XYZ file of C-alpha atoms in Angstrom:
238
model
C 21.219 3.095 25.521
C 17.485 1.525 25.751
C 15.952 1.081 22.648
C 11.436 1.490 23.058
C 10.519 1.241 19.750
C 11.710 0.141 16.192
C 9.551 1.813 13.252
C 10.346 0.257 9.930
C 10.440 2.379 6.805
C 10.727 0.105 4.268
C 9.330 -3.182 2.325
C 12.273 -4.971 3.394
C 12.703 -3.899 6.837
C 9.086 -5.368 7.489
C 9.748 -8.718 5.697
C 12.762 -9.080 7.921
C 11.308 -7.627 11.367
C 7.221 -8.614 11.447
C 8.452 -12.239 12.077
C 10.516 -11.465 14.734
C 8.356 -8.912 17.116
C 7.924 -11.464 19.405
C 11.179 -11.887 20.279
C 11.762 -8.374 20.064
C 9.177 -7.851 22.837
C 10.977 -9.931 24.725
C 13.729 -7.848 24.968
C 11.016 -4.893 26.034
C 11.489 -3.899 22.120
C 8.302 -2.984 20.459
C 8.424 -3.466 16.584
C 5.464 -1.010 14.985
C 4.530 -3.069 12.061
C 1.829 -5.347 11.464
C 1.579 -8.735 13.043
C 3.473 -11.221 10.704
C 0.334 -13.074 8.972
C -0.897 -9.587 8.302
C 2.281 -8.206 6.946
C 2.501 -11.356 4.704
C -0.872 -11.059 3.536
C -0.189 -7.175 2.649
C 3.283 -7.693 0.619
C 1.879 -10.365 -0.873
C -0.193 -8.606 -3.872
C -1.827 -11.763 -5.382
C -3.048 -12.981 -1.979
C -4.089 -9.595 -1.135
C -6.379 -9.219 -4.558
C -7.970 -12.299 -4.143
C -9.223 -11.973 -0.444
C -10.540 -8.587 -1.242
C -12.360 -9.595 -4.419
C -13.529 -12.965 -2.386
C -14.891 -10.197 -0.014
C -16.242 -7.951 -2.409
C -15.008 -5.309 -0.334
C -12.892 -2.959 -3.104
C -12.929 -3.053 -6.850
C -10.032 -5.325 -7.749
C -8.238 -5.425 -10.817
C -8.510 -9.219 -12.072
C -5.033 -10.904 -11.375
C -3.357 -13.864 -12.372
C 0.142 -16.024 -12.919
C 1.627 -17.241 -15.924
C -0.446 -20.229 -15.182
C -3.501 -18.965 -14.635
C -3.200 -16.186 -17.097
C -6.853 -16.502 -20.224
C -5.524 -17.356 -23.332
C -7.763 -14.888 -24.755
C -6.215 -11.914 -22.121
C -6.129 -8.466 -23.890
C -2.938 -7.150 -24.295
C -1.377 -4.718 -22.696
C -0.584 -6.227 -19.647
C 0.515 -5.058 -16.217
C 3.465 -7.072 -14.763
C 4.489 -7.260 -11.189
C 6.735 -8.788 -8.651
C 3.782 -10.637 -6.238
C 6.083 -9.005 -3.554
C 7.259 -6.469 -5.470
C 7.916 -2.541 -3.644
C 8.663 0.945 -5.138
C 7.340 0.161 -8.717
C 10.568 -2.251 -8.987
C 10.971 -4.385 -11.977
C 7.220 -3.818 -12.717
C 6.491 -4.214 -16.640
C 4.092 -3.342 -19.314
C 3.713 -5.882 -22.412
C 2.051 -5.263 -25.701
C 1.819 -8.702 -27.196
C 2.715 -12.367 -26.548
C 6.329 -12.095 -27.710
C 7.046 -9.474 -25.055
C 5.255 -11.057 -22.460
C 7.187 -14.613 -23.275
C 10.402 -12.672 -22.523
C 9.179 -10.623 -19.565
C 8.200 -14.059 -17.804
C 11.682 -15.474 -18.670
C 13.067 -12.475 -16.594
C 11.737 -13.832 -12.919
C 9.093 -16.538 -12.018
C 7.153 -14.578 -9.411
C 5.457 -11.826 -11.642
C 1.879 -11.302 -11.429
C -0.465 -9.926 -14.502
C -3.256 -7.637 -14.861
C -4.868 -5.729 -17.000
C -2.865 -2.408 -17.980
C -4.898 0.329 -16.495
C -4.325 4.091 -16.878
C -5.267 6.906 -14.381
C -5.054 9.246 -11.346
C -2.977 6.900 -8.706
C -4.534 7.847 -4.952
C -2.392 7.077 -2.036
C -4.483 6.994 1.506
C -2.949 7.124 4.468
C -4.209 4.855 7.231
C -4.137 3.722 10.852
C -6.162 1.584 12.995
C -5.871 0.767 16.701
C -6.291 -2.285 18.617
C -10.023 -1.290 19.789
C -10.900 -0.565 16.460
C -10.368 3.438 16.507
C -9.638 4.250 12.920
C -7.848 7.425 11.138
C -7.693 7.522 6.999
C -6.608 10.570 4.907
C -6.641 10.130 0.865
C -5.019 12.248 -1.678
C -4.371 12.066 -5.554
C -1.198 11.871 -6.868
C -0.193 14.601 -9.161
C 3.349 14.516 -9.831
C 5.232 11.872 -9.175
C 8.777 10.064 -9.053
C 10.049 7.124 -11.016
C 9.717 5.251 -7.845
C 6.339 6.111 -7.034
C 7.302 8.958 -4.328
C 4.346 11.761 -4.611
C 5.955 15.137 -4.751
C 2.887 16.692 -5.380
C -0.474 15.898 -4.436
C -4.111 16.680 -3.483
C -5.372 16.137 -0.440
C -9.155 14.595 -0.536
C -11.168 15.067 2.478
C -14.067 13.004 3.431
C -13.490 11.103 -0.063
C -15.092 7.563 -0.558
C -11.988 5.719 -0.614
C -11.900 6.669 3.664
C -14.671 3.911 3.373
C -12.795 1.357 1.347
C -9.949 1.435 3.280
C -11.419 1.310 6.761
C -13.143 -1.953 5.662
C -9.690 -3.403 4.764
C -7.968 -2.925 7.609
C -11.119 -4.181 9.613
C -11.247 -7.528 7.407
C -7.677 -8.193 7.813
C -7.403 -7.000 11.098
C -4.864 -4.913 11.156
C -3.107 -2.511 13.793
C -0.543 -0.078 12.710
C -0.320 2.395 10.514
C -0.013 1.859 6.635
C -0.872 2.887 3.435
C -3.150 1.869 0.770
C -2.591 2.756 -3.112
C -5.350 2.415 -5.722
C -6.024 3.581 -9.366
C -9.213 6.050 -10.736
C -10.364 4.834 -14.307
C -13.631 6.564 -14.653
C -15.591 6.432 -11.835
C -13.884 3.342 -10.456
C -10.853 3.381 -8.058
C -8.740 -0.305 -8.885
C -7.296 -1.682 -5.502
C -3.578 -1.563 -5.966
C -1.813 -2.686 -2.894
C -1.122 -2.657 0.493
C 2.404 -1.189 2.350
C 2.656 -2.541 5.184
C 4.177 0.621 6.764
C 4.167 4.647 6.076
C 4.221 5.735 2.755
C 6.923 8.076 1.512
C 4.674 10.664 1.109
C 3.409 10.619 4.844
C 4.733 14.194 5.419
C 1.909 15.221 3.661
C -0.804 13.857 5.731
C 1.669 15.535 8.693
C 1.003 18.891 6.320
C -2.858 18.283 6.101
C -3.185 18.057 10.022
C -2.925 14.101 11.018
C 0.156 13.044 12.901
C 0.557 9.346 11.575
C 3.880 8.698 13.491
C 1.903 9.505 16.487
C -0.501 7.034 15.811
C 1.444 4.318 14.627
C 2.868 4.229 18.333
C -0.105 4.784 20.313
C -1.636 1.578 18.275
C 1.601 -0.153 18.755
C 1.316 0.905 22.781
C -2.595 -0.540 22.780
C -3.969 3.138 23.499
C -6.636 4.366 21.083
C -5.678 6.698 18.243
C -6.066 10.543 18.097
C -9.494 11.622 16.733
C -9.142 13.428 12.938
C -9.664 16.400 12.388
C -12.147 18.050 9.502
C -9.463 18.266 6.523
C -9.462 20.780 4.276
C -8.798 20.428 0.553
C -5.666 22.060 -0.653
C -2.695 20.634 -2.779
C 0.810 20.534 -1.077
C 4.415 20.327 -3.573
C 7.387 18.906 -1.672
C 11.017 18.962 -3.332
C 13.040 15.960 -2.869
């Protein structure tokens, strides 16, 4: 039986099949992810932070290595895997003992600031002639993992902006989702997922069909319109 299309649903899945679409296409396969230097750049969350801030294109939460890490860095701090995915192995230290035996743990955690707030997920897609689609919503409940099972859906909200101007800089085609964290009036650039998020049902929901788009960018044909969204809040059990 023909195969068309692979869609992968997962960190992993993207690692392992953006390097290979080539040779996938090939074989008359497409694979609907990013192109591999963009994937890369998106799992990659220290890469990520500083071509944004060099950009000054979101706010982005200052980020460093063990190495690179101030001496005089205010505690707590925010650990993650640089390539981390689904809130994995991600830390938060209150002083210098803890963070001496976090970074024995692994040598590929990245620190920041701890920040609390309202996590916003936005969905996103752009096509290969630019067309762009972008639907935000807040977080309200959510799982261990980071799954939203209940959120708010944010029409017209000024992270739409934000994360249009991402995927132009990078250049990206596909569909994927952006994360990002409110502390007062500012909303922290998180990261980039390279793929839908879990919670893309609810932009389904809210009237965007992101699966749909994901293969008409993937096919080289422009992306439906959006609609006007209206504000409501949507609870999904899992």
């Amino acid at each position: 039986q023909r195969v068309d299309c692979i869609v992968p649903l997962t960190d992993v899945e993207v690692d392992a099949l953006a390097p290979r679409k080539a040779r996938f296409a090939e074989a008359g396969v497409t694979v609907c992810c990013p192109d591999e230097a963009v994937a890369a750049l998106c799992r990659d969350k220290l890469r990520m932070a500083d071509a944004l801030s060099a950009a000054a294109i979101a706010e982005v939460i200052p980020t460093y290595t063990a190495a690179t890490l101030p001496k005089d860095a205010p505690f707590p701090l925010m650990l993650k895997p640089q390539r981390g995915r689904s809130s994995q192995a991600q830390l938060v230290v209150h002083s210098a003992d803890e963070l001496t035996w976090a970074l024995s743990l692994r040598a590929d955690y990245i620190l920041q600031p701890f920040i609390a707030g309202d996590i916003y997920t936005v969905d996103c897609a752009r096509d290969a002639r630019g067309g762009m689609a972008t639907l935000t919503r807040r977080e309200l409940l959510r799982t261990v993992n980071g799954l939203g099972t209940t959120v708010e859906i944010c029409p017209a909200h000024p992270l739409d902006a934000v994360c249009k101007a991402i995927m132009a800089h990078v250049g990206l085609v596909g569909a994927v989702n952006m994360e990002f964290i409110q502390s007062g009036d500012a909303y922290s650039f998180l990261e980039v997922n390279p793929r839908f998020s879990g919670g893309v049902g609810f932009s389904a929901l809210a009237g965007y069909d992101f699966a749909l788009a994901m293969l008409r960018c993937h096919a080289g044909q422009s992306i439906p319109v959006p609609p006007a969204f209206t504000p409501m809040t949507i609870a999904q059990r899992y």
